[in-house]
Coordinates of C-alpha atoms and ligand atoms in Angstrom, one line a residue:
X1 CA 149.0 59.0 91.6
X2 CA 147.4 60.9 94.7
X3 CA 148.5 64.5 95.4
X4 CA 148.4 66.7 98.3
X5 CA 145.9 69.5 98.0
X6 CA 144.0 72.0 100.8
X7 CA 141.2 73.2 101.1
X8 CA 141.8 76.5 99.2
X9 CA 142.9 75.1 96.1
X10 CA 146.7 74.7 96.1
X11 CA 148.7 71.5 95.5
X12 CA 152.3 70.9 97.7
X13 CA 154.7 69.4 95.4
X14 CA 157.8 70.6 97.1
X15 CA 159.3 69.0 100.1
X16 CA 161.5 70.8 102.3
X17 CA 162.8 67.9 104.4
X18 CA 165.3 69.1 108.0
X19 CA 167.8 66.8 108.5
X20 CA 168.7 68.2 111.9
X21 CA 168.3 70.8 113.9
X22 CA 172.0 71.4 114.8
X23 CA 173.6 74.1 113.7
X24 CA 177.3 75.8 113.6
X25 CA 176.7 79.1 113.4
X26 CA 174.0 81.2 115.5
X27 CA 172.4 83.6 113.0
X28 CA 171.2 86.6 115.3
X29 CA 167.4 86.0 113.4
X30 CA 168.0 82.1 113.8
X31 CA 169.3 80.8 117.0
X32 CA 170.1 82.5 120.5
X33 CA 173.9 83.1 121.1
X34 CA 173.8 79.8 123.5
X35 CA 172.1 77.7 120.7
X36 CA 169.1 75.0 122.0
X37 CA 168.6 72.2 123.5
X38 CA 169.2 69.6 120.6
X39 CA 166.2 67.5 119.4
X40 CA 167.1 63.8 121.2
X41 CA 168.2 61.3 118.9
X42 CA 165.8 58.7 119.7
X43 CA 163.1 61.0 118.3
X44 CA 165.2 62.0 115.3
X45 CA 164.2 60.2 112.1
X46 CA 167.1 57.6 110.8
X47 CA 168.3 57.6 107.2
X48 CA 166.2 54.8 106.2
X49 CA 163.0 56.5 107.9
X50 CA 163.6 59.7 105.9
X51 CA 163.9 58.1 102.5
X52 CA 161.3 56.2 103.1
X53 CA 158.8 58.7 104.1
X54 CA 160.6 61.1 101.0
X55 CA 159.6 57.9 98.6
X56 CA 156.3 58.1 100.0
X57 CA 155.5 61.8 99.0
X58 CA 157.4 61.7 95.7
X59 CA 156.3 57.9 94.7
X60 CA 152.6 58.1 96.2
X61 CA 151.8 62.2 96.4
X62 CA 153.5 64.1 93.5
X63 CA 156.6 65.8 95.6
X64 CA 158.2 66.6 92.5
X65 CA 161.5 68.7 94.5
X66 CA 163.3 68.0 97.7
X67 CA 165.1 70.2 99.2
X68 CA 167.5 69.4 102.3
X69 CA 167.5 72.0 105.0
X70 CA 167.8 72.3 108.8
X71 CA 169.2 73.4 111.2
X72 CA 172.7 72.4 109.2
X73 CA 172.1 69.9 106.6
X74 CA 176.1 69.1 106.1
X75 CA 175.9 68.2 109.8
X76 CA 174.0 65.2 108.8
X77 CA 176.2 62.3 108.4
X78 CA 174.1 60.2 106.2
X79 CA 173.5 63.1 103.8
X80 CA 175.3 62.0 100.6
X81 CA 173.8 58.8 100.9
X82 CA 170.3 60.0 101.6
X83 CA 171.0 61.9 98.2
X84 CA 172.2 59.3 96.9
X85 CA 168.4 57.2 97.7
X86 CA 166.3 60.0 97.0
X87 CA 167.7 60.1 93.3
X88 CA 166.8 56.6 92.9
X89 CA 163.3 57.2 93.5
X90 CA 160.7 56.8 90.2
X91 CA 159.9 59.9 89.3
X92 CA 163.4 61.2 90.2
X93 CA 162.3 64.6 91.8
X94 CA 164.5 67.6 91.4
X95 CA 166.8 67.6 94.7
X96 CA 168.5 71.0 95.9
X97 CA 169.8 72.2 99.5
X98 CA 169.7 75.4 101.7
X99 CA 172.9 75.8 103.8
X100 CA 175.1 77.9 105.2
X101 CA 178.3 76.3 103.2
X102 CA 180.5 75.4 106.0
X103 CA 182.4 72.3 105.0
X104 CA 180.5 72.4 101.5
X105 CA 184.0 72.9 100.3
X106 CA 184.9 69.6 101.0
X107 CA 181.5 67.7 100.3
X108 CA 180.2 69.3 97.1
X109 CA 181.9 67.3 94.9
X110 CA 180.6 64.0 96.8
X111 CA 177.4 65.5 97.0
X112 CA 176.8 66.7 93.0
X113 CA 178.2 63.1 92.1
X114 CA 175.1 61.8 94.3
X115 CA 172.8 63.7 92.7
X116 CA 172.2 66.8 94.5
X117 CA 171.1 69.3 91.5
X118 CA 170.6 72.7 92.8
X119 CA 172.1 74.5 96.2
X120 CA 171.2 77.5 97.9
X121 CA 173.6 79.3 100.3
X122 CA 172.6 81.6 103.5
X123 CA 175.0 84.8 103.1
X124 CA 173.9 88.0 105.1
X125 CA 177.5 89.8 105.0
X126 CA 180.6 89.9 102.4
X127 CA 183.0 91.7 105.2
X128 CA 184.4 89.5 107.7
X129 CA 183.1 91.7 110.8
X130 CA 179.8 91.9 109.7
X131 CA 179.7 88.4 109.2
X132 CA 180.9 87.6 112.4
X133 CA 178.3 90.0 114.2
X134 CA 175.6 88.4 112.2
X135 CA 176.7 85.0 112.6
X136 CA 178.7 84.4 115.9
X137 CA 181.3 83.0 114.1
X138 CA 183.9 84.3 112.6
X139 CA 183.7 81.9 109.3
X140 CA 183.2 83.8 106.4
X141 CA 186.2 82.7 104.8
X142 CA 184.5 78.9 105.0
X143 CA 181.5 79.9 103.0
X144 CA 183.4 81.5 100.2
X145 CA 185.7 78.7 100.0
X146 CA 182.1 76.5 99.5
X147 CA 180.6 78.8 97.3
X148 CA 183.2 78.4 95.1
X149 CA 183.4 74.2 95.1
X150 CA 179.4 74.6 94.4
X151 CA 179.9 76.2 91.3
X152 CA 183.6 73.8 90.4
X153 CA 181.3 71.1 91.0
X154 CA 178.5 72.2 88.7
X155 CA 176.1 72.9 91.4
X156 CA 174.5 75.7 89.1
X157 CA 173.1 78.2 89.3
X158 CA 173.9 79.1 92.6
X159 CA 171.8 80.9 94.8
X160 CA 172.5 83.2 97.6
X161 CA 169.8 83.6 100.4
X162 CA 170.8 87.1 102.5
X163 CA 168.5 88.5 105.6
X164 CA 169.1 92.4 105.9
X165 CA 169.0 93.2 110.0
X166 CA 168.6 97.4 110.8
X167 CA 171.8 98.5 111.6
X168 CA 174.1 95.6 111.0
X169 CA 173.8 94.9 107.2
X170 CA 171.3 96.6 105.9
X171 CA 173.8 99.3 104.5
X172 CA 175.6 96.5 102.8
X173 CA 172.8 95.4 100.5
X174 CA 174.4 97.1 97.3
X175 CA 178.2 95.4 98.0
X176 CA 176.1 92.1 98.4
X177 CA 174.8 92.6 95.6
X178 CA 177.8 93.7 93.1
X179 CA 180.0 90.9 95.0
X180 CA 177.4 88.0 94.2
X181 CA 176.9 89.6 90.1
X182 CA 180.8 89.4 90.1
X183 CA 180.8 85.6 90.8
X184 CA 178.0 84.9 88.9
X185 CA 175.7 83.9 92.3
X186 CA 172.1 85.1 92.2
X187 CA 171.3 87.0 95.2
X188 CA 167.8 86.8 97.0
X189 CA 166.9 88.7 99.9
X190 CA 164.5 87.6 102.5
X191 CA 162.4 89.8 104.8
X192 CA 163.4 88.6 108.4
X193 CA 160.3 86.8 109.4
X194 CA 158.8 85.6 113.4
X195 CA 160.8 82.8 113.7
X196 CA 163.8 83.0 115.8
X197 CA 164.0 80.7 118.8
X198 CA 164.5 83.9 121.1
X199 CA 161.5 85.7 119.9
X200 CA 163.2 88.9 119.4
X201 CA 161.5 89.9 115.9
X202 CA 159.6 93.4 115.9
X203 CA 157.5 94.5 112.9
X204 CA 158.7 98.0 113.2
X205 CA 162.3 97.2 113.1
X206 CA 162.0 94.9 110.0
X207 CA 163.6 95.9 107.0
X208 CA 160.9 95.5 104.4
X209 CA 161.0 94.8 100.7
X210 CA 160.7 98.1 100.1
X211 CA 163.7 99.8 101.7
X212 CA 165.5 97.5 100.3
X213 CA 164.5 98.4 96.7
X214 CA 165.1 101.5 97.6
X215 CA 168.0 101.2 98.6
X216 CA 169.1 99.0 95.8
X217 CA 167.9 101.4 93.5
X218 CA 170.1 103.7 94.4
X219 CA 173.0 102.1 93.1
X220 CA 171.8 99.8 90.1
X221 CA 168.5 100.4 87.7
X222 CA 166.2 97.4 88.6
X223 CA 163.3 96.7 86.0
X224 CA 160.5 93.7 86.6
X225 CA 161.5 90.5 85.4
X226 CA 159.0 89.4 83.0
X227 CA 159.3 86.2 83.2
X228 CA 156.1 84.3 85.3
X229 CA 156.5 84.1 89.2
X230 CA 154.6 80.8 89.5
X231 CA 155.1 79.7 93.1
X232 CA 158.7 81.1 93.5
X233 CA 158.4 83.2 96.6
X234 CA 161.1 85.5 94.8
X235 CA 160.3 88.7 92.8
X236 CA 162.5 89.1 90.6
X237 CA 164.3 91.9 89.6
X238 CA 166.8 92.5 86.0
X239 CA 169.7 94.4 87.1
X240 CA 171.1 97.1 85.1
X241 CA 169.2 95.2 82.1
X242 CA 170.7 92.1 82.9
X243 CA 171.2 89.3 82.9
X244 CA 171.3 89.5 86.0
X245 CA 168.4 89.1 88.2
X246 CA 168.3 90.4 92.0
X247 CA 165.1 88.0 93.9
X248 CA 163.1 89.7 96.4
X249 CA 161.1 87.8 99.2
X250 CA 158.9 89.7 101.1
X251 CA 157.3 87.3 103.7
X252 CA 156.0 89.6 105.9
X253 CA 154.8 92.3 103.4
X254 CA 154.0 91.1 100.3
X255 CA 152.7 87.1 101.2
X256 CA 152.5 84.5 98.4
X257 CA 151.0 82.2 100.9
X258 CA 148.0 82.0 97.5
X259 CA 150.5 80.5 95.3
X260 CA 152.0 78.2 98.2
X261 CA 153.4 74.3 96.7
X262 CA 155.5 73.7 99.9
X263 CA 155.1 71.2 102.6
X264 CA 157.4 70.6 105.5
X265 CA 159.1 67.8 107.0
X266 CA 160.8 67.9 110.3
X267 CA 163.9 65.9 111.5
X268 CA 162.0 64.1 113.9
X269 CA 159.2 63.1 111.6
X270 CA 156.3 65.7 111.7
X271 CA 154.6 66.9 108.9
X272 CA 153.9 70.6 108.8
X273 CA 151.8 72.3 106.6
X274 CA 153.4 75.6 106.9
X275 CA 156.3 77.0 108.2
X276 CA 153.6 79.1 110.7
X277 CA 151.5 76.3 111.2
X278 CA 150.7 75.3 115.1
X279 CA 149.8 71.9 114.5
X280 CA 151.8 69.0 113.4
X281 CA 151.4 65.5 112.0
X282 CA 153.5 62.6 113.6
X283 CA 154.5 60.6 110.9
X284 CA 157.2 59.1 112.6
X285 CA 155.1 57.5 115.3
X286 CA 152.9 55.8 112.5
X287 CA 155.9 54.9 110.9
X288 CA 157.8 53.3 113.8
X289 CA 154.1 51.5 114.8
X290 CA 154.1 49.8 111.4
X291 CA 151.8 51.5 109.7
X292 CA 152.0 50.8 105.5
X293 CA 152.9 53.2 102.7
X294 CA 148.8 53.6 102.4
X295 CA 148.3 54.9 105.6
X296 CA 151.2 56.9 105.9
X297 CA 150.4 58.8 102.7
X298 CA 146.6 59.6 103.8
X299 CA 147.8 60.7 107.3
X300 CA 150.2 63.3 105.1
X301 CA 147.2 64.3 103.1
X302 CA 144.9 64.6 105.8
X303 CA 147.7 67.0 107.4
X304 CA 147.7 69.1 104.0
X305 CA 144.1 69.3 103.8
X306 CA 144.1 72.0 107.0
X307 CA 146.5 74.3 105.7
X308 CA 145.4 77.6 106.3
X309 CA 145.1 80.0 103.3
X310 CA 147.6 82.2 104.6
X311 CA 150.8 82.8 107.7
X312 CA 148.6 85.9 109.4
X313 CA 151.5 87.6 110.9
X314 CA 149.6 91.0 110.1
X315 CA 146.3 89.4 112.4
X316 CA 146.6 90.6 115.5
X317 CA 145.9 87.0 117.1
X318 CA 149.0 85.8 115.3
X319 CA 151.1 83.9 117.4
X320 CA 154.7 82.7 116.3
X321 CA 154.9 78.7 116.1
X322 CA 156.6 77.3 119.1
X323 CA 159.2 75.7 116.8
X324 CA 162.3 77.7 115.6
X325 CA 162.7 78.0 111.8
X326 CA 166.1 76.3 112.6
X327 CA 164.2 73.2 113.7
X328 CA 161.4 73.3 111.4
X329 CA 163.3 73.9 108.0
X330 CA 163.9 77.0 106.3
Ligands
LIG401 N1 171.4 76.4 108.0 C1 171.0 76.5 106.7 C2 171.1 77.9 106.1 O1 171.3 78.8 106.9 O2 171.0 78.1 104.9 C3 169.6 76.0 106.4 C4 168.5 76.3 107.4 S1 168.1 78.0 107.6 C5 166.9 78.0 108.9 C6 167.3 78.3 106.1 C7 167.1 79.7 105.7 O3 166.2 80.4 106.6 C8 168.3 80.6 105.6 O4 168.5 81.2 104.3 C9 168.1 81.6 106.7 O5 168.7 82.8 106.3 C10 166.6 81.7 106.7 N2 166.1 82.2 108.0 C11 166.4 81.8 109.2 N3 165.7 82.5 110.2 C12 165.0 83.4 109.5 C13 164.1 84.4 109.9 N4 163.8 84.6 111.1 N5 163.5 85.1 108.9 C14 163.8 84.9 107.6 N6 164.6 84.0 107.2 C15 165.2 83.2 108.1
LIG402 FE1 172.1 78.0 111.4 FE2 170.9 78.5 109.1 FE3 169.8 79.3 111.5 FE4 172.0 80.5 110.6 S1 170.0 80.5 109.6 S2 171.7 79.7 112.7 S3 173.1 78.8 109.5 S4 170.1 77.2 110.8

């Protein structure tokens, strides 16, 4: 089988696939209050397209995990049955989800039976105003209600993704914490990275990794995991001794770009090599000009083979991708 190495030595074996770039909520690091302009459907990839072009990287080029994201993957109408597809495929690749849970109470079931394996759920806030600031939407109560079907339906372990914003949740890091170790859920906190569609992200307002180790630390004795990193972009922490783990991604200050296996594909067909890349692959043109499994998997390796060795956001040429994380895939 090919694979899909760069030019600085790393190998992508994990596909992070958008399935739209709708959303229902309007994280304030995300989405502008107003939300975007929608990506056309014309342009956005059918069902059949994206497990065709998934079969292509996990049949042909060693994808060995797909993960669903978006925008909202539950949005997606076809998603249990693109599941569903992608499960079939020979090697069956591991197949998890990021989302923000609402509705996940009614689909999980449907969704584990297809053969969704792993989920990760977006979380920034465990009180209902803070949630709603965060957010826009006053749904908390939604995402508790699908945390909870994740876990009924065997969707475990479950993990909680969380962004900490300067003066609107940052306090709230320890209750995050103790509320997701109560439940069982293994919180992971992101650094906020230059990706929101309204370009509002400033370095010195970011809450780094460290503040908020700090600030964990004041509250629960966190020790080094030992177990190997690997490509997980999450440090991980043993709280109180464990079990219990607290992850730590820190983007912006502490890169793993080095240890990178990811590789992105958008809802309307473009392969990116990074989620700061500026350049983009059309794979769905090839695909709807007929092009073969063949060609379609070297135009995907030719697009890997750029990758830059690292996201530059320190580089004081950097300059933020004119796509919005919520339409390239978090
Ligand atoms: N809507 C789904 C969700 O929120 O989980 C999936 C898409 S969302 C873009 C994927 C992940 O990206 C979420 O965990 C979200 O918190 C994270 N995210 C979005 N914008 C971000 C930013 N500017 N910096 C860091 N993480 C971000
Ligand atoms: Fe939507 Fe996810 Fe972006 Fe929040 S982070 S606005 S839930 S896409």
């Amino acid at each position: 089988m090919d694979s899909l190495p760069d030019q600085h030595g790393r190998i992508a074996t994990d596909l992070r696939v958008s399935l739209t770039d709708r959303c229902n909520l309007r994280c304030d690091y995300c989405m502008p209050a107003e939300g975007l302009e929608w990506m056309a459907s014309e342009i956005t990839l059918t069902d059949d397209e994206v497990v065709r072009l998934v079969r292509v990287a996990v049949e042909r080029l060693g994808v060995r995990q797909v993960r669903f994201t978006g925008g909202e993957p539950l949005l997606r109408r076809g998603l249990v049955d693109i599941v569903t597809r992608v499960g079939r495929l020979h090697p069956r690749p591991r197949i998890a989800m990021t989302t923000n849970a609402l509705g996940l109470s009614r689909s999980a079931p449907a969704l584990a039976a297809a053969g969704l394996d792993r989920i990760n759920v977006s979380l920034d806030s465990v009180r209902p105003e803070t949630f709603a600031t965060v957010t826009r939407r006053d749904r908390l109560a939604d995402v508790v209600a699908g945390l909870e079907a994740a876990v009924a339906a065997g969707l475990e372990p479950v993990k909680v993704n969380a962004v900490l914003l300067r003066g609107l949740n940052d306090v709230e890091a320890p209750e995050l914490l103790s509320w997701c170790m109560a439940r069982g859920y293994r919180l992971r906190i992101i650094e906020q990275m230059p990706l929101d569609a309204q370009h509002g992200w400033d370095r010195s307002a970011m809450v780094t990794a460290e503040e908020t180790l700090d600030r964990l630390s004041q509250h629960f004795d966190l020790s080094p995991a030992t177990q190997p990193r690997g490509s997980a972009p999450a440090e991980l922490f043993l709280v109180d001794g464990g079990p219990a783990t607290v992850g730590i991604i820190a983007s912006v200050t502490r890169p793993f770009c080095g240890d990178c296996d990811r590789v992105r594909l958008t809802a309307d067909g473009q392969v990116r090599n990074c989620l700061f890349a500026r350049a983009e692959s059309d794979l769905r043109s090839a695909l709807r000009a007929g092009a073969d499994d063949e060609e379609i998997a070297s135009r995907w390796q030719l697009a890997m083979w750029t990758k830059a060795p690292g996201h530059g956001i320190d580089d004081e040429r950097f300059l933020q991708p004119v796509r919005p994380m919520s339409s390239i895939g978090g």
